[in-house]
PDB file of C-alpha atoms in Angstrom:
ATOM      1  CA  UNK A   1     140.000 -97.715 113.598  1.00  0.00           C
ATOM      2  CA  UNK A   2     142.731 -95.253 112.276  1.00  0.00           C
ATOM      3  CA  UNK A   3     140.121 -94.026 109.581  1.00  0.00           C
ATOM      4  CA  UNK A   4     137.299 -93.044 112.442  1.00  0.00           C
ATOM      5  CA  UNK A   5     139.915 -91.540 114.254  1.00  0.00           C
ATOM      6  CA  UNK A   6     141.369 -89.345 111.263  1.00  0.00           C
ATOM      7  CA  UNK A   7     137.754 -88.515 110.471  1.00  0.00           C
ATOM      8  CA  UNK A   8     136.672 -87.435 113.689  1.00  0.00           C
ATOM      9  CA  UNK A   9     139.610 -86.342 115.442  1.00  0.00           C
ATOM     10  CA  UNK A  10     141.896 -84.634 113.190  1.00  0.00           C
ATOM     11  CA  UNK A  11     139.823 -84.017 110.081  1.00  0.00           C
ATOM     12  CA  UNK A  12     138.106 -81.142 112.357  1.00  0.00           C
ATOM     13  CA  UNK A  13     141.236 -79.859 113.271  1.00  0.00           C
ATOM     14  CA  UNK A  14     142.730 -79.623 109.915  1.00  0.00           C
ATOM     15  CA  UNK A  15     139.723 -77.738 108.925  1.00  0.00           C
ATOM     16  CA  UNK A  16     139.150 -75.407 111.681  1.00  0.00           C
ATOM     17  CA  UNK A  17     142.920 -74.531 111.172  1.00  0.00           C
ATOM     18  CA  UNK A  18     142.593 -73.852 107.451  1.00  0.00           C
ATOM     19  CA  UNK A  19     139.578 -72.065 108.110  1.00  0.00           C
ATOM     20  CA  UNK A  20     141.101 -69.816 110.412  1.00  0.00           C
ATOM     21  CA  UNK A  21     144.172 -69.375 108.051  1.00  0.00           C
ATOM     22  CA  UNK A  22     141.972 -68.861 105.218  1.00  0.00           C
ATOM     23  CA  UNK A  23     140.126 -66.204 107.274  1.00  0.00           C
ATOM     24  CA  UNK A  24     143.276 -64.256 107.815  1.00  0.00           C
ATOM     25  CA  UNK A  25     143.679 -64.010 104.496  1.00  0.00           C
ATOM     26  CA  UNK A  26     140.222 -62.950 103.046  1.00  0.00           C
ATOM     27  CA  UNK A  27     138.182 -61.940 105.941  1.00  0.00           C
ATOM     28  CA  UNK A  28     136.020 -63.833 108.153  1.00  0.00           C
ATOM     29  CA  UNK A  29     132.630 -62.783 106.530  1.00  0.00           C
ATOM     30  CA  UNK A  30     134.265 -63.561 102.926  1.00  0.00           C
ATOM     31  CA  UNK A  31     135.460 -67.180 104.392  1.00  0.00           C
ATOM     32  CA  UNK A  32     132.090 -67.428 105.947  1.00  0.00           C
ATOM     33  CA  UNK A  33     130.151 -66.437 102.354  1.00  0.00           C
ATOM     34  CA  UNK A  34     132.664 -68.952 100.753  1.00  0.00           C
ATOM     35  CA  UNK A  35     131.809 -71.973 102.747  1.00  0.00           C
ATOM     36  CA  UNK A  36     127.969 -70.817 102.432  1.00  0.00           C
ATOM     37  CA  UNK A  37     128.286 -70.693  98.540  1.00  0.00           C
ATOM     38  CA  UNK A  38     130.249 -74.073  98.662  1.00  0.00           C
ATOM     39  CA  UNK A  39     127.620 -75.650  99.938  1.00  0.00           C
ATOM     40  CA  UNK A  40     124.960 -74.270  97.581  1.00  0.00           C
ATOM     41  CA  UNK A  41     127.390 -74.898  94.401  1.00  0.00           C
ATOM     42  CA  UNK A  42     127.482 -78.477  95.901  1.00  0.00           C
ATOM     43  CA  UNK A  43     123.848 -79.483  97.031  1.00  0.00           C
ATOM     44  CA  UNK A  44     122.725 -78.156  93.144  1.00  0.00           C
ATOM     45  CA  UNK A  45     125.667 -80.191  91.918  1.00  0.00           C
ATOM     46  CA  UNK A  46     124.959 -83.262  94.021  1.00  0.00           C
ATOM     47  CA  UNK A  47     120.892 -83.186  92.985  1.00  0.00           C
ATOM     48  CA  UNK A  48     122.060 -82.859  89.158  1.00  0.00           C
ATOM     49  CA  UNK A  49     123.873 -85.965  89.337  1.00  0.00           C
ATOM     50  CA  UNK A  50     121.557 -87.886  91.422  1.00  0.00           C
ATOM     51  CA  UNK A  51     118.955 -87.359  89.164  1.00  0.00           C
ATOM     52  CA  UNK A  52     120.792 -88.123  86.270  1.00  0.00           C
ATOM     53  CA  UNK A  53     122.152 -91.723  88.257  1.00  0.00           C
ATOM     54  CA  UNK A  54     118.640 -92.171  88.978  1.00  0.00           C
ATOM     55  CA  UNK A  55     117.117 -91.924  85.622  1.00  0.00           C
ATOM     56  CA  UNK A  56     119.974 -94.602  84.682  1.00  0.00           C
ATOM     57  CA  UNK A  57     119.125 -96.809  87.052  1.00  0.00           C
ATOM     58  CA  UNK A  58     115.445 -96.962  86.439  1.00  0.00           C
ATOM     59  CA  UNK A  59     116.013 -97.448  82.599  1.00  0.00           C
ATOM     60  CA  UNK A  60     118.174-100.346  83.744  1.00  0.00           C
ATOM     61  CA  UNK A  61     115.507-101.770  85.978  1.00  0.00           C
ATOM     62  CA  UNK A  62     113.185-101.208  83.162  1.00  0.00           C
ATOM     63  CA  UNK A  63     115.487-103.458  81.019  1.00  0.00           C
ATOM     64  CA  UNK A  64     115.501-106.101  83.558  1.00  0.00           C
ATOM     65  CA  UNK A  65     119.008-105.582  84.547  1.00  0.00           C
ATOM     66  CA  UNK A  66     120.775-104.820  87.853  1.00  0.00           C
ATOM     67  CA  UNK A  67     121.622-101.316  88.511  1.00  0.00           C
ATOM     68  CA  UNK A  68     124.085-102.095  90.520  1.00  0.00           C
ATOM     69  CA  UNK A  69     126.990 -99.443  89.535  1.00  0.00           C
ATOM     70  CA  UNK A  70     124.253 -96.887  89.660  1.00  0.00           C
ATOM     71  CA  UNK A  71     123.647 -97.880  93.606  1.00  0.00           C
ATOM     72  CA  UNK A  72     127.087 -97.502  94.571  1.00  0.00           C
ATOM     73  CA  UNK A  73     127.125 -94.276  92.532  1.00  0.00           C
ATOM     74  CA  UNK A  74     124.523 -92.863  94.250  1.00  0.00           C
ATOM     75  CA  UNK A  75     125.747 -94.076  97.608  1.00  0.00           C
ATOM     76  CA  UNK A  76     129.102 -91.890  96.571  1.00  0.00           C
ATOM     77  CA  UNK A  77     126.384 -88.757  95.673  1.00  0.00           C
ATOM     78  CA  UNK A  78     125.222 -89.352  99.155  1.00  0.00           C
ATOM     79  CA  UNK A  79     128.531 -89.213 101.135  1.00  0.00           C
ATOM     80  CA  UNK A  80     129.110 -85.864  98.640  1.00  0.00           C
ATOM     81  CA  UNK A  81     126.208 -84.340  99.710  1.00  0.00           C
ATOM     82  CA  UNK A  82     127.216 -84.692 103.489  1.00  0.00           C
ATOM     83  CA  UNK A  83     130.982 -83.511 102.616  1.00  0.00           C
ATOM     84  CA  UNK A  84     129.765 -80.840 100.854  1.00  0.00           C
ATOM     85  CA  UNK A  85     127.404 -79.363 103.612  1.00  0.00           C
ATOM     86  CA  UNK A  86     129.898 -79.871 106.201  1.00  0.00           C
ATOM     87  CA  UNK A  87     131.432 -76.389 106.712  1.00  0.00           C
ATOM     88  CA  UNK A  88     135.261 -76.583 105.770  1.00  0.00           C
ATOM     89  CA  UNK A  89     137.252 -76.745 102.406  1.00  0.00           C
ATOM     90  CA  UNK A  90     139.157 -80.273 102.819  1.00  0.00           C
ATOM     91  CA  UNK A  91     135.333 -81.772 102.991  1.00  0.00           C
ATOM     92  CA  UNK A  92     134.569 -79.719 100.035  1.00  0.00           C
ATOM     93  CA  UNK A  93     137.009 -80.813  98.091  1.00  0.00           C
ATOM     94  CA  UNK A  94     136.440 -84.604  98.779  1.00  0.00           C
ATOM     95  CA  UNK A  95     132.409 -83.523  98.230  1.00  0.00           C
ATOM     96  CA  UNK A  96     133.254 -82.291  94.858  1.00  0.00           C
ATOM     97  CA  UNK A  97     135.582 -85.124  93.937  1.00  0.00           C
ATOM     98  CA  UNK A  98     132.700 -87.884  94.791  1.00  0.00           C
ATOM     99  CA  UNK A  99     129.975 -85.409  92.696  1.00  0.00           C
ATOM    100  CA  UNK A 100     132.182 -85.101  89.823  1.00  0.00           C
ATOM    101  CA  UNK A 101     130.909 -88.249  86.816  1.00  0.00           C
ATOM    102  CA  UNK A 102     134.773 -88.704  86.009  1.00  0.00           C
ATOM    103  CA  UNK A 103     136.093 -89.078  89.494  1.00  0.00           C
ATOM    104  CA  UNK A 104     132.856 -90.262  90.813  1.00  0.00           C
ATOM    105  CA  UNK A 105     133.067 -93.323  88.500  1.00  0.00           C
ATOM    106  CA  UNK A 106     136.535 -93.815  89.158  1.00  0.00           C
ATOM    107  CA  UNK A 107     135.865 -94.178  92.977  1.00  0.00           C
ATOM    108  CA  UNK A 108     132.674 -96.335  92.183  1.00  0.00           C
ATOM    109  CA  UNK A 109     134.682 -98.720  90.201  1.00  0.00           C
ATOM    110  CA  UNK A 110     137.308 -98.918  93.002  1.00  0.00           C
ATOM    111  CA  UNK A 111     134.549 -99.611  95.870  1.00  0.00           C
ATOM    112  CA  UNK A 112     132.754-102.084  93.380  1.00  0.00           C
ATOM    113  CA  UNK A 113     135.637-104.362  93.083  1.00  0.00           C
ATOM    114  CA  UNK A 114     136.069-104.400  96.701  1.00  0.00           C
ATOM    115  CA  UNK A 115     132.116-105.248  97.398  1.00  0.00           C
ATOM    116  CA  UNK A 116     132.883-107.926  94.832  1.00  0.00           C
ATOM    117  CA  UNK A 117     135.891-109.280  96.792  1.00  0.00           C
ATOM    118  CA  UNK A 118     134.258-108.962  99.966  1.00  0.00           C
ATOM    119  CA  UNK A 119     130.944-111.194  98.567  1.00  0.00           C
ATOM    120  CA  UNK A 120     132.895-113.866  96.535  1.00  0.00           C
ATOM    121  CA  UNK A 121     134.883-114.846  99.692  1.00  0.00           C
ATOM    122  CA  UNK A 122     133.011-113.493 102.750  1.00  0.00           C
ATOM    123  CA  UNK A 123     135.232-113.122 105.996  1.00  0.00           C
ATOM    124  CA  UNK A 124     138.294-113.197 104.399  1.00  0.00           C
ATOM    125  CA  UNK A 125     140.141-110.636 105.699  1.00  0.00           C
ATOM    126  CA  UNK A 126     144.278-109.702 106.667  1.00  0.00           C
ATOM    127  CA  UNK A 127     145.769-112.976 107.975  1.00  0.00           C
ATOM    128  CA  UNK A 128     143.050-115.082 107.499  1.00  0.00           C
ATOM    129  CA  UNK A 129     143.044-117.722 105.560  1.00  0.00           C
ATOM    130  CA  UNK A 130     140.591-119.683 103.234  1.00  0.00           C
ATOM    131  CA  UNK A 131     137.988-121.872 105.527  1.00  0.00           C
ATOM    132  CA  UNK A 132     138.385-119.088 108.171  1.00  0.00           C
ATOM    133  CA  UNK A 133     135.166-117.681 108.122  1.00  0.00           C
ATOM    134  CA  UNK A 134     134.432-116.948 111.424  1.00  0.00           C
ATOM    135  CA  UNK A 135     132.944-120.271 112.007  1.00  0.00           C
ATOM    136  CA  UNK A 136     135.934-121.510 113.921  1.00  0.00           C
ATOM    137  CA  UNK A 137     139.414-122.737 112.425  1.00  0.00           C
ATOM    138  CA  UNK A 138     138.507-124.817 109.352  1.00  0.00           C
ATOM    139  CA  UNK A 139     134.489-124.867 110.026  1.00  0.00           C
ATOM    140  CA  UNK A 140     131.991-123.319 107.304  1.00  0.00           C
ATOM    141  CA  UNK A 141     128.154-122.881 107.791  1.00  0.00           C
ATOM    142  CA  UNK A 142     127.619-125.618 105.201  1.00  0.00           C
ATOM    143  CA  UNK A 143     129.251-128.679 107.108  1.00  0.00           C
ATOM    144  CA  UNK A 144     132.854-129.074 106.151  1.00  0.00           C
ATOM    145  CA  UNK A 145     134.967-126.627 103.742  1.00  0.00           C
ATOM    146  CA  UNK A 146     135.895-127.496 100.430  1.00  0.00           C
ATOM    147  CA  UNK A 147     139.560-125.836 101.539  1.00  0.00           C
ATOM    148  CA  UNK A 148     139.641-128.161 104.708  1.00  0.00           C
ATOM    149  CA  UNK A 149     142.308-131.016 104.300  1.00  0.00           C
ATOM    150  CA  UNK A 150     139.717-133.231 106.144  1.00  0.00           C
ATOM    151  CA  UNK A 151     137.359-133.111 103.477  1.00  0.00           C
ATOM    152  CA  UNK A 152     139.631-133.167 100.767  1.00  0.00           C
ATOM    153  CA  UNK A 153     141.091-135.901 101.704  1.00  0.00           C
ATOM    154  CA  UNK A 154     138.099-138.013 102.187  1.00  0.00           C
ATOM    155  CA  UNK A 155     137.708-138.050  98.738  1.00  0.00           C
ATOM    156  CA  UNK A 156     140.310-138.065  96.074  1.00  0.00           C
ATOM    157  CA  UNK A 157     138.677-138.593  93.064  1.00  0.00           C
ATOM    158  CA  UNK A 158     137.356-135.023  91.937  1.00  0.00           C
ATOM    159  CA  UNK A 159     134.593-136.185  90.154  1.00  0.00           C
ATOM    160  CA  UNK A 160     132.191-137.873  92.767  1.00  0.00           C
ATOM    161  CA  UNK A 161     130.172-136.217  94.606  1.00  0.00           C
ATOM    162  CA  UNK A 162     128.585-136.815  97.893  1.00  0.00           C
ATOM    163  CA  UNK A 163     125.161-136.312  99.534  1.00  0.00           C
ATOM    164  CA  UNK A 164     121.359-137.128  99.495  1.00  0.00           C
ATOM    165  CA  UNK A 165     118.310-136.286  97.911  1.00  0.00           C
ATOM    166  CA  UNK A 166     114.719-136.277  98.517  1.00  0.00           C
ATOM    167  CA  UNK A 167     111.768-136.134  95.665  1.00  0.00           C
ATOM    168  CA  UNK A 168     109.185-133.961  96.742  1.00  0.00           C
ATOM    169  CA  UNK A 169     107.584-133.083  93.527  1.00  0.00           C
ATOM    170  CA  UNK A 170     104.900-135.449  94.833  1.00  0.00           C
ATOM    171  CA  UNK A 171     104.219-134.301  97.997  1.00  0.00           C
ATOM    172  CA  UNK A 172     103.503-130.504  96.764  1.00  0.00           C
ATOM    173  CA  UNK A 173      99.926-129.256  96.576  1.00  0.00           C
ATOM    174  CA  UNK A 174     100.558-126.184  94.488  1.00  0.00           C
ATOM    175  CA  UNK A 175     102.883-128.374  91.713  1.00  0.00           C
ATOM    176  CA  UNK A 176     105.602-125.537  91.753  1.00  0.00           C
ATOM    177  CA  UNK A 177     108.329-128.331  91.223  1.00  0.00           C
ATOM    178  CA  UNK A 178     107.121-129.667  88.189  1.00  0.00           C
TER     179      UNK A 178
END
């Protein structure tokens, strides 16, 4: 919540102020022509990069693997893009710093290894704790949690494991399970 409301309630602010004080400085027209040629600068810069992420991406497709730094790189040329044709220099300056390949990859590593936190232990969040998924206090969608003292201890062995199985190789017409 504080992030929306820096973005949306003081990030205009701080702009529109250092617009103004910029304008003071150099002229309004110049400040005006400034922003304008920010945003061309930018939107070139931005569709160099994007092209080049998306050439890496396919060749990585092509070679059967997941492109999945390229994807959050070009997710990061997105959000550039907008920053940099927002009229102001503090969203210029973040547009740049998401277009640029050194920062740009140092941002995309950053936001990968939180996507990878995030999907290896969905729902955990501040002050919750493991087998708090959102599924009630000590419930998972799977029946009972590995990390719920019920379950573990039903069985104390470590090496047995419960449940059931059903053969169906016989019963399917288009013998995909054999």
């Amino acid at each position: 919540m504080r992030v929306l409301f820096i973005l949306f309630a003081l990030l205009p602010i701080l702009e529109i102020a250092l617009l103004i004080n910029v304008g003071s400085v150099i002229g309004g027209w110049n400040t005006v022509g400034l922003v304008i040629l920010s945003a061309f600068i930018g939107a070139y810069f931005v569709k160099r990069e994007g092209v080049s992420t998306l050439q890496t991406a396919q060749e990585k497709m092509q070679r059967n693997e997941v492109p999945g730094k390229e994807l959050v790189e070009g997710l990061m040329l997105v959000v550039a893009g907008i920053l940099l044709v927002t009229p102001g220099f503090i969203t210029d300056i973040f547009g740049f710093l998401l277009a640029m390949p050194g920062s740009r990859h140092f941002f995309a590593a950053q936001v990968s290894k939180h996507m990878k936190m995030r999907v290896v232990a969905p729902g955990m969040g501040p002050g919750m704790g493991p087998g708090a998924s959102g599924f009630g206090q000590g419930q998972s969608p799977f029946g009972q949690s590995p990390f719920n003292e019920r379950s573990r201890s039903h069985n104390n062995d470590g090496d047995v494991f419960e449940g059931e199985y059903s053969d169906r190789t016989t019963n399917d017409p288009d013998k995909r399970l054999k």
